[in-house]
XYZ file of C-alpha atoms in Angstrom:
779
model
C 23.880 9.617 -22.257
C 23.817 11.918 -19.193
C 27.182 13.231 -18.326
C 28.549 14.159 -14.863
C 27.357 17.723 -15.545
C 23.900 16.558 -16.508
C 23.766 14.474 -13.248
C 24.693 17.733 -11.325
C 22.001 19.767 -13.054
C 19.485 17.131 -12.106
C 20.802 16.923 -8.651
C 20.370 20.682 -8.207
C 16.812 20.716 -9.593
C 15.673 17.762 -7.331
C 17.452 19.120 -4.204
C 15.979 22.615 -4.750
C 12.605 21.134 -5.426
C 12.743 18.769 -2.288
C 13.900 21.719 -0.148
C 11.053 23.906 -1.462
C 8.557 21.179 -0.690
C 9.746 20.602 2.808
C 9.884 24.441 3.471
C 6.288 24.788 2.222
C 5.168 21.804 4.363
C 6.725 23.324 7.443
C 4.981 26.460 7.021
C 1.519 25.067 5.972
C 1.292 22.535 8.621
C 1.281 25.115 11.263
C -1.653 27.093 9.722
C -4.947 26.451 11.533
C -6.819 26.169 8.236
C -4.619 23.227 7.285
C -4.705 21.412 10.631
C -7.089 18.545 9.301
C -4.843 17.990 6.247
C -1.617 17.342 8.133
C -3.013 15.649 11.295
C -6.221 13.727 10.251
C -5.233 10.608 12.073
C -5.508 12.513 15.410
C -8.910 13.810 14.374
C -10.317 10.355 13.613
C -9.187 9.013 16.963
C -10.526 12.057 18.891
C -7.082 13.262 20.228
C -6.840 16.502 18.621
C -9.142 19.435 18.699
C -9.489 22.053 15.991
C -7.326 25.258 16.590
C -9.958 27.226 14.668
C -11.857 28.614 17.759
C -10.313 31.961 18.208
C -12.430 35.147 18.556
C -10.113 36.737 16.050
C -11.214 35.771 12.497
C -7.816 35.939 10.949
C -6.403 33.718 13.680
C -8.778 30.949 12.563
C -6.950 30.934 9.218
C -3.360 32.107 9.644
C -1.063 31.338 12.647
C -0.257 34.644 14.313
C 1.935 33.180 16.883
C 5.182 34.372 15.329
C 7.321 32.250 17.749
C 6.107 29.073 15.964
C 7.674 30.344 12.812
C 11.126 30.255 14.453
C 10.661 26.690 15.452
C 8.828 25.535 12.251
C 11.298 22.641 11.744
C 10.698 21.019 15.207
C 8.578 18.401 13.497
C 11.761 16.741 12.448
C 13.085 15.598 15.865
C 9.365 15.044 16.941
C 9.051 12.439 14.099
C 11.863 10.356 15.564
C 10.634 10.582 19.225
C 8.031 7.837 19.058
C 9.418 4.488 19.713
C 8.582 1.444 17.732
C 6.420 -0.185 20.431
C 4.532 3.111 20.607
C 4.046 3.052 16.828
C 2.521 -0.322 16.945
C 0.101 0.773 19.409
C -0.643 3.902 17.692
C -0.693 2.803 14.001
C -0.421 -0.994 13.982
C 2.137 -3.722 13.117
C 1.729 -3.211 9.367
C 2.915 0.379 9.548
C 5.852 -0.531 11.896
C 7.021 -3.402 9.694
C 6.807 -1.127 6.609
C 9.084 1.335 8.203
C 11.539 -1.470 8.977
C 12.073 -2.094 5.047
C 13.754 1.321 4.962
C 16.007 0.471 7.997
C 16.819 -2.815 6.257
C 17.805 -0.932 3.155
C 20.213 1.257 5.085
C 21.654 -1.739 6.936
C 22.413 -3.657 3.795
C 23.623 -0.977 1.493
C 25.300 1.369 4.170
C 28.369 -0.976 4.900
C 28.187 -2.071 1.184
C 28.780 1.383 -0.139
C 31.714 1.973 2.166
C 33.445 -1.339 1.114
C 32.629 -0.668 -2.632
C 33.968 2.812 -2.467
C 37.280 1.615 -0.781
C 37.846 -1.457 -3.004
C 35.749 -1.171 -6.264
C 36.054 2.467 -7.325
C 39.886 2.491 -7.438
C 39.890 -0.870 -9.337
C 37.428 0.396 -11.899
C 38.926 3.829 -12.373
C 42.307 2.329 -13.084
C 41.135 0.011 -15.814
C 41.416 2.371 -18.850
C 39.143 0.195 -20.942
C 36.781 3.011 -22.143
C 39.621 5.209 -23.293
C 40.088 2.929 -26.252
C 36.335 2.598 -27.020
C 35.245 6.299 -26.750
C 35.271 6.525 -30.599
C 32.781 3.757 -30.997
C 30.625 3.932 -27.826
C 28.803 6.720 -26.091
C 30.402 7.026 -22.739
C 30.520 9.636 -19.793
C 32.781 10.208 -16.839
C 30.718 8.066 -14.569
C 31.083 5.024 -16.736
C 34.826 5.216 -15.953
C 33.914 4.286 -12.397
C 32.032 1.167 -13.520
C 33.059 -2.453 -14.423
C 32.915 -1.533 -18.112
C 36.244 0.322 -17.638
C 38.227 -2.876 -16.740
C 40.161 -4.533 -19.481
C 38.943 -7.970 -20.698
C 40.821 -11.074 -19.094
C 41.960 -8.738 -16.257
C 42.724 -10.361 -12.855
C 40.884 -7.288 -11.329
C 37.643 -9.191 -11.809
C 38.520 -11.220 -8.718
C 37.900 -8.010 -6.614
C 34.343 -7.804 -8.280
C 33.723 -11.509 -7.429
C 34.923 -11.008 -3.977
C 32.668 -8.062 -3.449
C 29.562 -9.968 -4.857
C 30.184 -12.779 -2.300
C 30.657 -10.179 0.454
C 27.567 -8.289 -0.504
C 25.474 -11.506 -0.872
C 26.385 -12.888 2.587
C 25.950 -9.542 4.295
C 22.509 -9.189 2.599
C 21.458 -12.623 3.502
C 22.613 -12.214 7.100
C 20.540 -8.960 7.482
C 17.578 -10.499 5.753
C 17.642 -13.526 8.284
C 17.892 -11.266 11.244
C 15.087 -9.035 10.009
C 12.842 -12.003 9.139
C 13.349 -13.350 12.587
C 12.699 -9.998 14.192
C 9.485 -9.432 12.192
C 8.161 -13.020 12.769
C 8.675 -12.706 16.513
C 6.877 -9.270 16.342
C 3.905 -10.842 14.505
C 3.567 -13.645 17.010
C 3.873 -11.370 20.010
C 1.378 -8.959 18.455
C -1.135 -11.782 17.742
C -0.581 -13.056 21.369
C -1.016 -9.598 23.180
C -4.121 -8.755 21.174
C -7.492 -8.952 22.895
C -10.032 -11.369 21.635
C -10.944 -10.412 18.020
C -13.465 -11.981 15.790
C -10.977 -13.062 13.150
C -9.062 -15.044 15.701
C -12.187 -17.388 16.034
C -13.619 -17.317 12.574
C -13.008 -19.276 9.344
C -14.284 -18.413 5.915
C -15.811 -21.442 4.218
C -16.303 -21.336 0.569
C -17.749 -23.819 -2.033
C -20.421 -25.019 0.214
C -22.178 -27.980 -1.617
C -25.901 -27.699 -2.401
C -27.899 -30.150 -0.475
C -31.498 -30.776 -1.900
C -34.102 -29.520 0.489
C -31.625 -27.681 2.749
C -30.518 -23.968 2.735
C -26.969 -22.937 2.726
C -27.226 -21.969 6.437
C -28.717 -25.335 7.328
C -26.084 -27.192 5.370
C -23.408 -25.290 7.151
C -24.794 -25.814 10.466
C -25.288 -29.605 9.960
C -21.766 -30.054 8.595
C -19.734 -28.232 11.350
C -22.052 -29.609 14.180
C -21.156 -32.884 12.976
C -17.470 -32.568 12.165
C -16.559 -29.964 14.834
C -19.129 -30.529 17.503
C -17.048 -29.545 20.449
C -15.807 -26.153 19.031
C -18.439 -25.019 16.581
C -20.164 -21.990 17.898
C -22.309 -20.191 15.224
C -22.018 -19.044 11.578
C -23.021 -16.080 9.293
C -23.989 -16.850 5.725
C -22.715 -14.498 2.903
C -25.428 -12.377 1.218
C -25.054 -10.658 -2.116
C -25.912 -7.249 -0.893
C -24.194 -5.251 -3.606
C -27.343 -3.685 -4.958
C -28.603 -2.874 -1.496
C -25.224 -1.255 -0.850
C -25.645 1.202 -3.746
C -29.071 2.081 -2.523
C -27.737 2.669 1.076
C -25.226 5.031 -0.394
C -27.781 6.908 -2.297
C -29.789 7.365 0.997
C -26.625 8.633 2.795
C -26.328 11.326 0.144
C -29.870 12.336 0.396
C -29.632 12.514 4.286
C -26.550 14.655 3.874
C -28.431 17.090 1.722
C -31.317 17.042 4.188
C -28.975 17.756 7.162
C -27.513 20.683 5.079
C -30.872 22.272 4.317
C -31.921 21.933 7.907
C -28.808 23.615 9.120
C -29.562 26.389 6.713
C -33.034 26.842 8.120
C -31.626 26.870 11.650
C -29.309 29.683 10.644
C -32.066 31.590 8.799
C -35.350 30.626 10.455
C -37.339 33.059 8.409
C -36.241 31.684 4.902
C -37.012 28.159 4.073
C -34.505 26.547 1.561
C -35.791 25.654 -1.787
C -34.650 23.850 -4.945
C -35.923 23.065 -8.445
C -36.902 19.684 -9.690
C -34.829 19.754 -12.911
C -31.434 18.468 -13.646
C -28.866 19.679 -10.935
C -31.736 21.816 -9.540
C -31.150 24.412 -12.318
C -34.772 24.578 -13.638
C -38.210 23.081 -13.041
C -40.757 23.587 -10.385
C -39.557 25.081 -7.226
C -40.103 22.929 -4.093
C -39.326 23.117 -0.316
C -35.901 21.479 -0.046
C -36.472 19.904 3.308
C -39.768 18.439 2.429
C -38.482 17.238 -0.858
C -35.522 15.412 0.638
C -37.721 13.994 3.430
C -40.108 12.565 0.941
C -37.174 11.051 -1.181
C -35.750 9.531 1.875
C -39.140 7.969 2.920
C -39.643 6.564 -0.451
C -36.119 5.060 -0.555
C -36.558 3.626 2.940
C -39.530 1.658 1.712
C -37.465 0.346 -1.175
C -34.626 -0.522 1.168
C -37.066 -2.449 3.457
C -38.260 -4.498 0.544
C -34.786 -5.069 -0.736
C -33.614 -6.099 2.801
C -36.259 -8.754 2.885
C -35.227 -10.069 -0.497
C -31.650 -10.481 0.624
C -32.563 -12.437 3.746
C -35.223 -14.641 2.042
C -34.247 -15.009 -1.586
C -32.047 -18.221 -2.096
C -30.407 -16.479 -4.998
C -29.054 -13.793 -2.769
C -27.423 -16.260 -0.412
C -23.957 -17.337 -1.630
C -22.425 -20.780 -1.175
C -20.075 -19.428 1.450
C -20.162 -18.572 5.259
C -18.240 -17.200 8.168
C -17.911 -19.985 10.713
C -16.996 -19.130 14.210
C -15.628 -21.324 16.985
C -15.551 -21.042 20.805
C -11.654 -21.234 20.888
C -8.800 -20.279 18.801
C -7.691 -23.884 18.884
C -10.925 -24.992 17.158
C -10.709 -22.252 14.417
C -6.993 -23.044 13.781
C -7.748 -26.634 13.341
C -10.550 -25.983 10.866
C -8.641 -23.273 8.933
C -5.560 -25.369 8.402
C -7.015 -28.765 7.563
C -8.927 -30.339 4.646
C -12.672 -30.626 5.425
C -13.950 -33.008 2.892
C -12.727 -36.082 0.983
C -13.519 -33.909 -2.258
C -10.680 -31.281 -1.929
C -12.680 -28.524 -3.882
C -15.624 -28.616 -1.488
C -15.814 -27.038 2.013
C -12.519 -24.933 1.385
C -11.552 -23.276 4.601
C -9.214 -20.364 5.425
C -8.756 -17.842 8.060
C -11.257 -15.066 7.855
C -9.942 -11.550 7.283
C -10.602 -9.148 10.164
C -14.093 -7.608 9.520
C -12.518 -4.247 8.418
C -10.422 -6.235 5.872
C -13.262 -7.872 4.054
C -13.923 -6.855 0.520
C -17.536 -7.557 0.570
C -18.373 -7.021 -3.052
C -16.131 -10.022 -4.110
C -17.800 -12.420 -1.582
C -20.755 -12.568 -4.152
C -18.603 -14.001 -6.860
C -19.301 -17.715 -7.519
C -16.371 -19.865 -6.714
C -16.351 -21.650 -10.019
C -15.705 -18.311 -11.898
C -12.579 -17.501 -9.863
C -10.245 -19.697 -11.865
C -11.498 -18.211 -15.146
C -11.039 -14.700 -13.950
C -7.505 -15.318 -12.768
C -6.583 -16.813 -16.156
C -8.115 -13.720 -17.958
C -6.357 -11.186 -15.653
C -3.061 -13.002 -16.072
C -3.274 -12.617 -19.823
C -4.350 -9.095 -19.405
C -1.355 -8.286 -17.180
C 0.982 -10.011 -19.599
C -0.328 -7.811 -22.443
C -0.310 -4.679 -20.377
C 3.386 -5.218 -19.445
C 4.504 -5.548 -23.077
C 2.198 -2.578 -24.148
C 4.094 -0.311 -21.737
C 7.425 -1.134 -23.699
C 6.474 1.622 -26.146
C 6.506 4.506 -23.616
C 9.614 3.009 -21.795
C 11.448 3.146 -25.070
C 10.425 6.741 -25.689
C 11.706 7.551 -22.191
C 14.896 5.955 -23.036
C 15.198 7.914 -26.211
C 15.217 11.111 -24.049
C 17.927 9.675 -21.948
C 20.244 9.139 -24.878
C 20.354 12.122 -27.037
C 23.845 11.521 -28.385
C 22.949 8.247 -29.834
C 19.960 9.718 -31.496
C 22.085 12.672 -32.951
C 24.257 10.194 -34.693
C 21.269 8.384 -36.328
C 19.137 11.547 -36.746
C 21.509 14.459 -37.445
C 18.705 16.941 -38.104
C 17.892 17.097 -34.284
C 21.376 18.306 -33.449
C 20.636 22.040 -33.697
C 17.862 21.790 -31.205
C 19.995 20.009 -28.655
C 23.144 22.187 -28.892
C 22.232 24.540 -25.847
C 24.125 22.935 -22.943
C 21.509 23.792 -20.300
C 18.587 22.345 -22.551
C 20.773 19.221 -23.108
C 21.418 18.827 -19.389
C 17.858 19.225 -18.447
C 16.619 16.806 -21.069
C 19.266 14.087 -20.150
C 19.496 14.666 -16.415
C 15.877 15.377 -15.277
C 13.465 14.771 -17.904
C 13.787 10.892 -18.340
C 13.169 10.266 -14.707
C 10.183 12.617 -14.658
C 8.751 11.174 -17.841
C 9.005 7.767 -16.441
C 7.297 8.784 -13.176
C 4.489 10.229 -15.317
C 3.892 6.964 -17.289
C 3.756 4.986 -14.014
C 1.259 7.212 -12.347
C -1.935 5.578 -13.653
C -0.579 1.986 -13.464
C -1.373 1.081 -9.801
C -5.094 1.968 -10.180
C -5.317 -0.061 -13.358
C -3.603 -3.039 -11.548
C -5.874 -2.764 -8.492
C -8.971 -3.023 -10.785
C -7.476 -6.177 -12.217
C -7.041 -7.566 -8.687
C -10.603 -6.823 -7.803
C -11.790 -8.532 -10.927
C -9.747 -11.578 -9.890
C -12.053 -12.109 -6.837
C -9.811 -11.617 -3.797
C -11.958 -11.295 -0.658
C -9.790 -9.075 1.547
C -8.212 -5.656 0.994
C -4.937 -6.868 2.278
C -4.844 -9.697 -0.283
C -5.937 -7.298 -3.004
C -2.984 -5.009 -2.190
C -0.620 -7.888 -2.032
C -1.879 -9.182 -5.467
C -1.635 -5.703 -6.972
C 1.848 -5.281 -5.347
C 3.042 -8.548 -7.060
C 1.690 -7.347 -10.424
C 3.313 -3.911 -10.024
C 6.743 -5.500 -9.012
C 6.595 -7.772 -12.063
C 5.981 -4.613 -14.232
C 8.713 -2.588 -12.672
C 11.193 -5.546 -13.059
C 10.306 -6.168 -16.734
C 9.616 -2.715 -18.034
C 11.328 -0.044 -15.752
C 14.450 -2.140 -15.021
C 15.080 -4.731 -17.735
C 13.214 -2.758 -20.355
C 15.156 0.378 -19.572
C 18.472 -1.548 -19.869
C 17.636 -3.234 -23.078
C 15.773 -0.301 -24.808
C 18.299 2.135 -23.509
C 21.342 0.080 -24.646
C 19.816 -0.502 -28.094
C 19.166 3.346 -28.668
C 22.328 4.370 -27.002
C 24.632 2.245 -28.922
C 22.511 2.066 -32.059
C 25.380 3.514 -34.219
C 27.659 0.811 -32.831
C 25.266 -2.067 -33.405
C 24.778 -1.074 -37.040
C 28.278 -0.726 -37.954
C 29.964 -3.626 -36.415
C 30.035 -7.427 -36.973
C 27.510 -9.535 -34.984
C 30.350 -11.125 -33.126
C 31.007 -7.923 -31.422
C 27.461 -7.197 -30.225
C 27.753 -9.295 -26.913
C 30.850 -7.235 -26.091
C 29.030 -3.871 -26.663
C 26.108 -5.038 -24.489
C 28.521 -6.192 -21.716
C 30.074 -2.722 -21.788
C 26.898 -0.795 -22.154
C 24.619 -2.261 -19.498
C 26.553 -0.765 -16.512
C 26.318 2.614 -18.300
C 22.549 2.649 -17.538
C 23.345 3.528 -13.935
C 23.169 7.248 -15.040
C 19.465 6.786 -16.005
C 18.628 5.191 -12.751
C 20.470 7.847 -10.837
C 18.195 10.496 -12.610
C 15.141 8.357 -11.586
C 16.065 7.951 -8.008
C 16.605 11.752 -7.699
C 13.235 12.423 -9.206
C 11.274 9.769 -7.581
C 13.154 9.247 -4.289
C 14.099 12.850 -3.426
C 11.608 15.201 -4.821
C 8.834 12.603 -4.855
C 9.190 11.865 -1.087
C 9.185 15.469 -0.430
C 6.009 15.815 -2.392
C 4.641 12.857 -0.402
C 4.992 14.782 3.003
C 3.780 18.054 1.451
C 0.374 16.325 0.495
C -0.291 19.054 -2.112
C -3.263 17.240 -3.872
C -4.981 16.269 -0.546
C -4.373 19.872 0.589
C -6.048 21.391 -2.547
C -8.762 18.812 -2.624
C -9.590 19.517 0.938
C -10.014 23.139 0.542
C -11.997 22.733 -2.682
C -14.406 20.289 -0.952
C -14.560 22.399 2.107
C -15.484 25.453 0.056
C -17.802 23.912 -2.621
C -19.026 20.439 -1.380
C -18.843 20.270 2.474
C -22.351 20.700 3.777
C -22.325 18.699 7.089
C -19.790 17.553 9.713
C -19.866 14.075 8.037
C -18.606 15.702 4.816
C -15.780 17.416 6.398
C -14.583 13.994 8.015
C -14.619 12.497 4.565
C -12.826 15.473 2.971
C -9.805 14.932 5.266
C -8.934 11.716 3.402
C -6.251 10.340 5.312
C -6.070 7.154 3.439
C -3.648 4.316 4.348
C -0.022 3.528 3.159
C -0.236 2.918 -0.408
C 1.213 -0.637 -0.063
C 0.496 -1.759 -3.762
C 2.625 1.208 -5.016
C 4.994 1.808 -2.164
C 6.325 -1.554 -1.621
C 7.060 -2.554 -5.262
C 8.797 0.895 -5.783
C 10.836 0.217 -2.694
C 11.759 -3.193 -3.973
C 12.897 -1.605 -7.262
C 15.439 0.339 -5.162
C 16.689 -2.891 -3.654
C 17.114 -4.239 -7.122
C 18.920 -1.220 -8.492
C 21.135 -1.366 -5.391
C 21.882 -5.081 -5.672
C 22.624 -5.064 -9.387
C 24.777 -1.927 -9.429
C 26.574 -2.432 -6.051
C 29.391 -4.402 -7.862
C 28.819 -3.163 -11.323
C 28.525 0.779 -10.833
C 29.006 1.543 -7.059
C 28.570 5.193 -7.578
C 24.825 4.628 -7.585
C 24.752 3.514 -3.897
C 24.872 6.996 -2.136
C 21.860 7.999 -4.142
C 20.050 5.058 -2.862
C 21.119 5.515 0.641
C 19.903 9.148 0.637
C 16.489 7.851 -0.495
C 16.163 5.119 2.277
C 17.142 7.648 4.878
C 14.783 10.348 3.558
C 11.865 8.077 2.859
C 12.084 6.518 6.294
C 11.947 10.068 7.848
C 8.896 10.977 5.512
C 6.972 7.835 6.061
C 7.509 7.944 9.871
C 5.842 11.333 9.982
C 2.924 10.216 7.781
C 2.369 6.980 9.800
C 2.236 8.905 13.046
C 0.088 11.860 11.900
C -1.714 11.194 8.649
C -2.369 7.608 7.564
C -5.360 5.669 9.056
C -4.778 2.135 8.152
C -7.913 0.470 6.819
C -6.927 -2.990 8.071
C -4.333 -4.865 10.178
C -2.685 -7.830 8.585
C 0.047 -8.286 11.301
C 2.882 -7.709 8.643
C 1.504 -10.558 6.452
C 3.267 -8.822 3.479
C 6.833 -9.347 4.897
C 7.428 -12.801 3.161
C 6.692 -11.153 -0.139
C 9.341 -8.406 0.600
C 11.852 -11.047 1.556
C 11.251 -13.114 -1.540
C 11.675 -10.204 -3.927
C 14.980 -9.064 -2.146
C 16.149 -12.612 -2.787
C 15.160 -12.351 -6.313
C 17.224 -9.028 -6.621
C 20.187 -10.805 -5.281
C 19.840 -13.573 -7.915
C 19.330 -11.075 -10.766
C 22.403 -9.259 -9.684
C 24.579 -12.448 -9.551
C 23.294 -13.738 -12.977
C 23.934 -10.328 -14.581
C 27.446 -10.072 -13.181
C 28.037 -13.710 -14.445
C 26.837 -12.472 -17.918
C 29.031 -9.396 -17.793
C 32.155 -11.318 -16.834
C 31.549 -13.787 -19.717
C 31.540 -10.944 -22.257
C 34.823 -9.770 -20.612
C 36.376 -13.084 -21.353
C 37.195 -13.558 -17.729
C 37.228 -17.454 -17.989
C 39.523 -17.933 -14.985
C 37.210 -16.081 -12.609
C 33.730 -16.345 -13.862
C 33.255 -20.166 -12.754
C 33.673 -18.885 -9.130
C 30.386 -17.119 -9.366
C 28.327 -20.179 -10.389
C 28.005 -21.393 -6.772
C 26.675 -18.202 -5.451
C 23.077 -18.375 -6.938
C 22.873 -22.010 -5.553
C 23.818 -20.759 -2.022
C 21.283 -17.914 -2.339
C 18.476 -20.247 -3.277
C 19.371 -22.636 -0.527
C 19.331 -19.754 2.007
C 15.972 -18.674 0.561
C 14.410 -22.155 1.050
C 15.845 -22.383 4.658
C 14.070 -19.038 5.519
C 10.869 -20.109 3.827
C 10.616 -23.239 5.924
C 11.815 -21.469 9.053
C 9.874 -18.340 9.150
C 7.082 -18.415 6.637
C 4.812 -20.647 8.572
C 4.466 -17.840 11.168
C 2.816 -15.679 8.432
C 0.614 -18.394 6.864
C -0.623 -20.602 9.906
C -1.360 -20.121 13.599
C 0.483 -22.713 15.725
C -1.871 -24.811 17.831
C 0.545 -24.606 20.670
C 0.075 -20.815 20.688
C -3.626 -21.038 20.375
C -4.056 -23.388 23.257
C -1.766 -21.198 25.536
C -3.819 -18.022 24.528
C -7.113 -19.709 25.106
C -5.978 -20.755 28.670
C -4.803 -17.257 29.485
C -8.062 -15.697 28.319
C -10.044 -18.163 30.415
C -8.366 -16.975 33.461
C -7.776 -13.245 32.726
C -10.739 -12.374 30.551
C -13.745 -14.529 30.972
C -16.700 -13.422 28.591
C -20.432 -13.817 29.386
C -21.416 -14.440 25.880
C -19.230 -14.617 22.847
C -21.726 -16.138 20.507
C -23.752 -13.126 19.859
C -20.687 -10.905 18.939
C -19.296 -13.516 16.598
C -22.609 -14.077 14.837
C -22.907 -10.454 14.188
C -19.098 -9.535 13.435
C -19.209 -10.724 9.900
C -22.641 -9.455 9.004
C -22.395 -7.255 5.846
C -21.834 -3.627 7.023
C -24.657 -2.362 4.864
C -27.123 -4.578 6.697
C -26.317 -2.876 9.988
C -27.667 0.317 11.268
C -27.033 3.507 9.249
C -24.779 4.960 11.948
C -22.513 1.934 11.908
C -22.200 1.782 8.098
C -21.300 5.440 8.156
C -18.492 4.823 10.508
C -17.449 1.924 8.292
C -17.380 4.219 5.223
C -15.371 6.726 7.006
C -12.865 4.197 8.018
C -13.396 4.628 11.670
C -12.950 1.253 13.635
C -16.194 1.027 15.711
C -14.647 -1.968 17.681
C -17.433 -4.317 16.665
C -14.782 -6.904 15.837
C -13.592 -6.846 19.476
C -15.170 -9.326 21.828
C -15.534 -7.545 25.112
C -14.609 -9.406 28.235
C -16.607 -9.624 31.449
C -14.200 -7.086 33.051
C -14.522 -4.583 30.158
C -18.461 -4.632 29.836
C -21.201 -5.920 31.847
C -23.363 -7.506 29.308
C -26.547 -9.437 30.227
C -26.552 -12.968 29.222
C -28.063 -13.479 25.746
C -30.698 -16.020 25.139
C -31.496 -17.739 21.898
C -29.941 -19.998 19.494
C -27.289 -17.724 18.039
C -29.361 -16.182 15.239
C -28.251 -12.792 16.175
C -30.731 -11.933 19.025
C -29.189 -9.908 21.826
C -30.079 -7.932 24.917
C -31.140 -4.428 25.028
C -27.788 -3.279 26.380
C -26.166 -4.925 23.327
C -28.419 -3.366 20.988
C -27.122 0.071 22.050
C -23.403 -0.872 22.139
C -22.641 1.239 19.028
C -24.383 4.376 20.465
C -21.420 5.495 22.783
C -19.164 5.330 19.742
C -21.508 7.301 17.543
C -21.902 9.851 20.380
C -18.178 10.103 20.882
C -17.733 10.832 17.150
C -20.481 13.525 17.183
C -18.770 15.214 20.252
C -15.487 15.148 18.383
C -16.990 16.729 15.323
C -18.807 19.306 17.439
C -15.429 20.189 19.195
C -13.493 20.308 15.962
C -15.845 22.301 13.692
C -17.201 25.076 15.759
C -16.418 27.304 12.825
């Protein structure tokens, strides 16, 4: 078990690592050559120009203004300067709500740590229980500050029960206030948004087959009959996955053609050539420009044929459609009601915003979804228990004393104090972090196989799986496996009736392992997040070896989004550790508070300067955050109840029984009070917003925009699809008002026909992108 000295060694290593990362970040971010790595969000919005335009060649790579080196830490106050409303405008409500989770952690555990240190630390330290058990159990100085050090049947346990009540009431109070604030922010955010396609559109699945009718005709007849006043138009769902692969292949060919044309412009007397063999290494030598032009021409012919197949082949048309209405009220009624007497037909739900749609899964037949979910549930269950093996291995590293007693021949290797401190204080947390590195990608693949049709739902599903894994393996698995290995000698040489006592004493001792994990993951890990070492290396490698055009350079920036599937479950693990050990081993709380404060600082900087959110769900993930913090409270209460039972505290233990009941009652109240705001759209709000828009933002024609908003992006123009692939919002989802744009009235039946002005509505956006690219990359 890690001693106080081992914890000190780990703290020094992690603090030095974090400081080195922060220092490296502060210096690297002011270098012109790294500007796109640390400010990609501003490049995508067109608000930042490349500093690499100096006549001095060296100045294009290295910052020669030495005054900036004296103020290289000014990014720290700048990060806090942007207010929350500005962050919502700049990065969206999802990002602002994500940052509030860290503030919530500080609000809950800050006052809790103060009270726990004033009340529980003196109570635990004066217990004296571990002095008599030091010969039988492996203990450390930190354990003397935990509940394990309190004598059985001691009246001091009333202090722990009082602290658990106080902590639970305070946490529930803060959870209620935060839920109320975020729910209000969500409703205000939706009310203030301009007309968006998702506000008027419903995703309809499991459309029944009607003999003699196409899916489109069936949908049109059904909604004209049942929603005649508000039905506007619809867009059937096509299976365009094969076509999408061909379009991406064409993009690559076009990129290579652009590159060779640039080479010809720079060297007009030398036409670029290539060989026809594998990777262009051998074979007949051909003119590169003519070669790629011919390849693109051949592929365009295939794309034209494939495009016609998609539109005409009934097998390519899925039994699903995006149905749009002329008012928010009409869409809300349809999305939130049952459409047919057969409850498995005409299933309706709010459509994700167009950027949020995961188009590949729309082609999955509805009947196979239940089978997929069952198979993935079994796979997740198997994966969770498979990972017990590496978790047990990690715990063996954290408990070298216990292994020395069982396997004495390892003792000479572990005699050196520094090696022992390093292995126990730093290596276990690092090893656990390494084992968890690949897991989010595996779980995301599983969620995609399940068939979810929105990126936001995919990420929430992955986050749920990852949280379950963290709870079972990282938390409970670490406690059980670590206790078994750590006290193996005691288990083998005592009567079975004494095992519950040993477990009751040993579980609080696992705080030392979690302290090392917090320092590795929460301190050094957060500093590594802001440094962006991997994106930095990959950008320069791609820029040197692979970037051929300006489009390539935009892709190489790779700003990505907040990694919700990994970040939120990891964050909830800290809430779980804090809730469990706040009463059991309070010494862990300062380490968690440092994490919350530091992580808030880091993610605030990343949200402002780096992350480019792929979608906006208006904080739809908040109910999941609330539920899992409540689960953490329940786990902490049940664990304390079990510990007190092993301590034979019969007089005080029954007082805890009512606390889980009160917590569950509070959870149900919050669920009924706030969760509807995240699941449904109030008809009252819909009518009010529709009335306001009719007065302030009349539209000439909403039908044509809604009919095209949910057309598969691969079926659009090449320019629009490129913007979609780059993660740039081309504003197609926004329904322009009469004031904003002067569109000519559109004639036709809503099949997608539009005026010449509308046909060119993407051109200004594309031109803006080209201007930005030209300004940024004159080098």
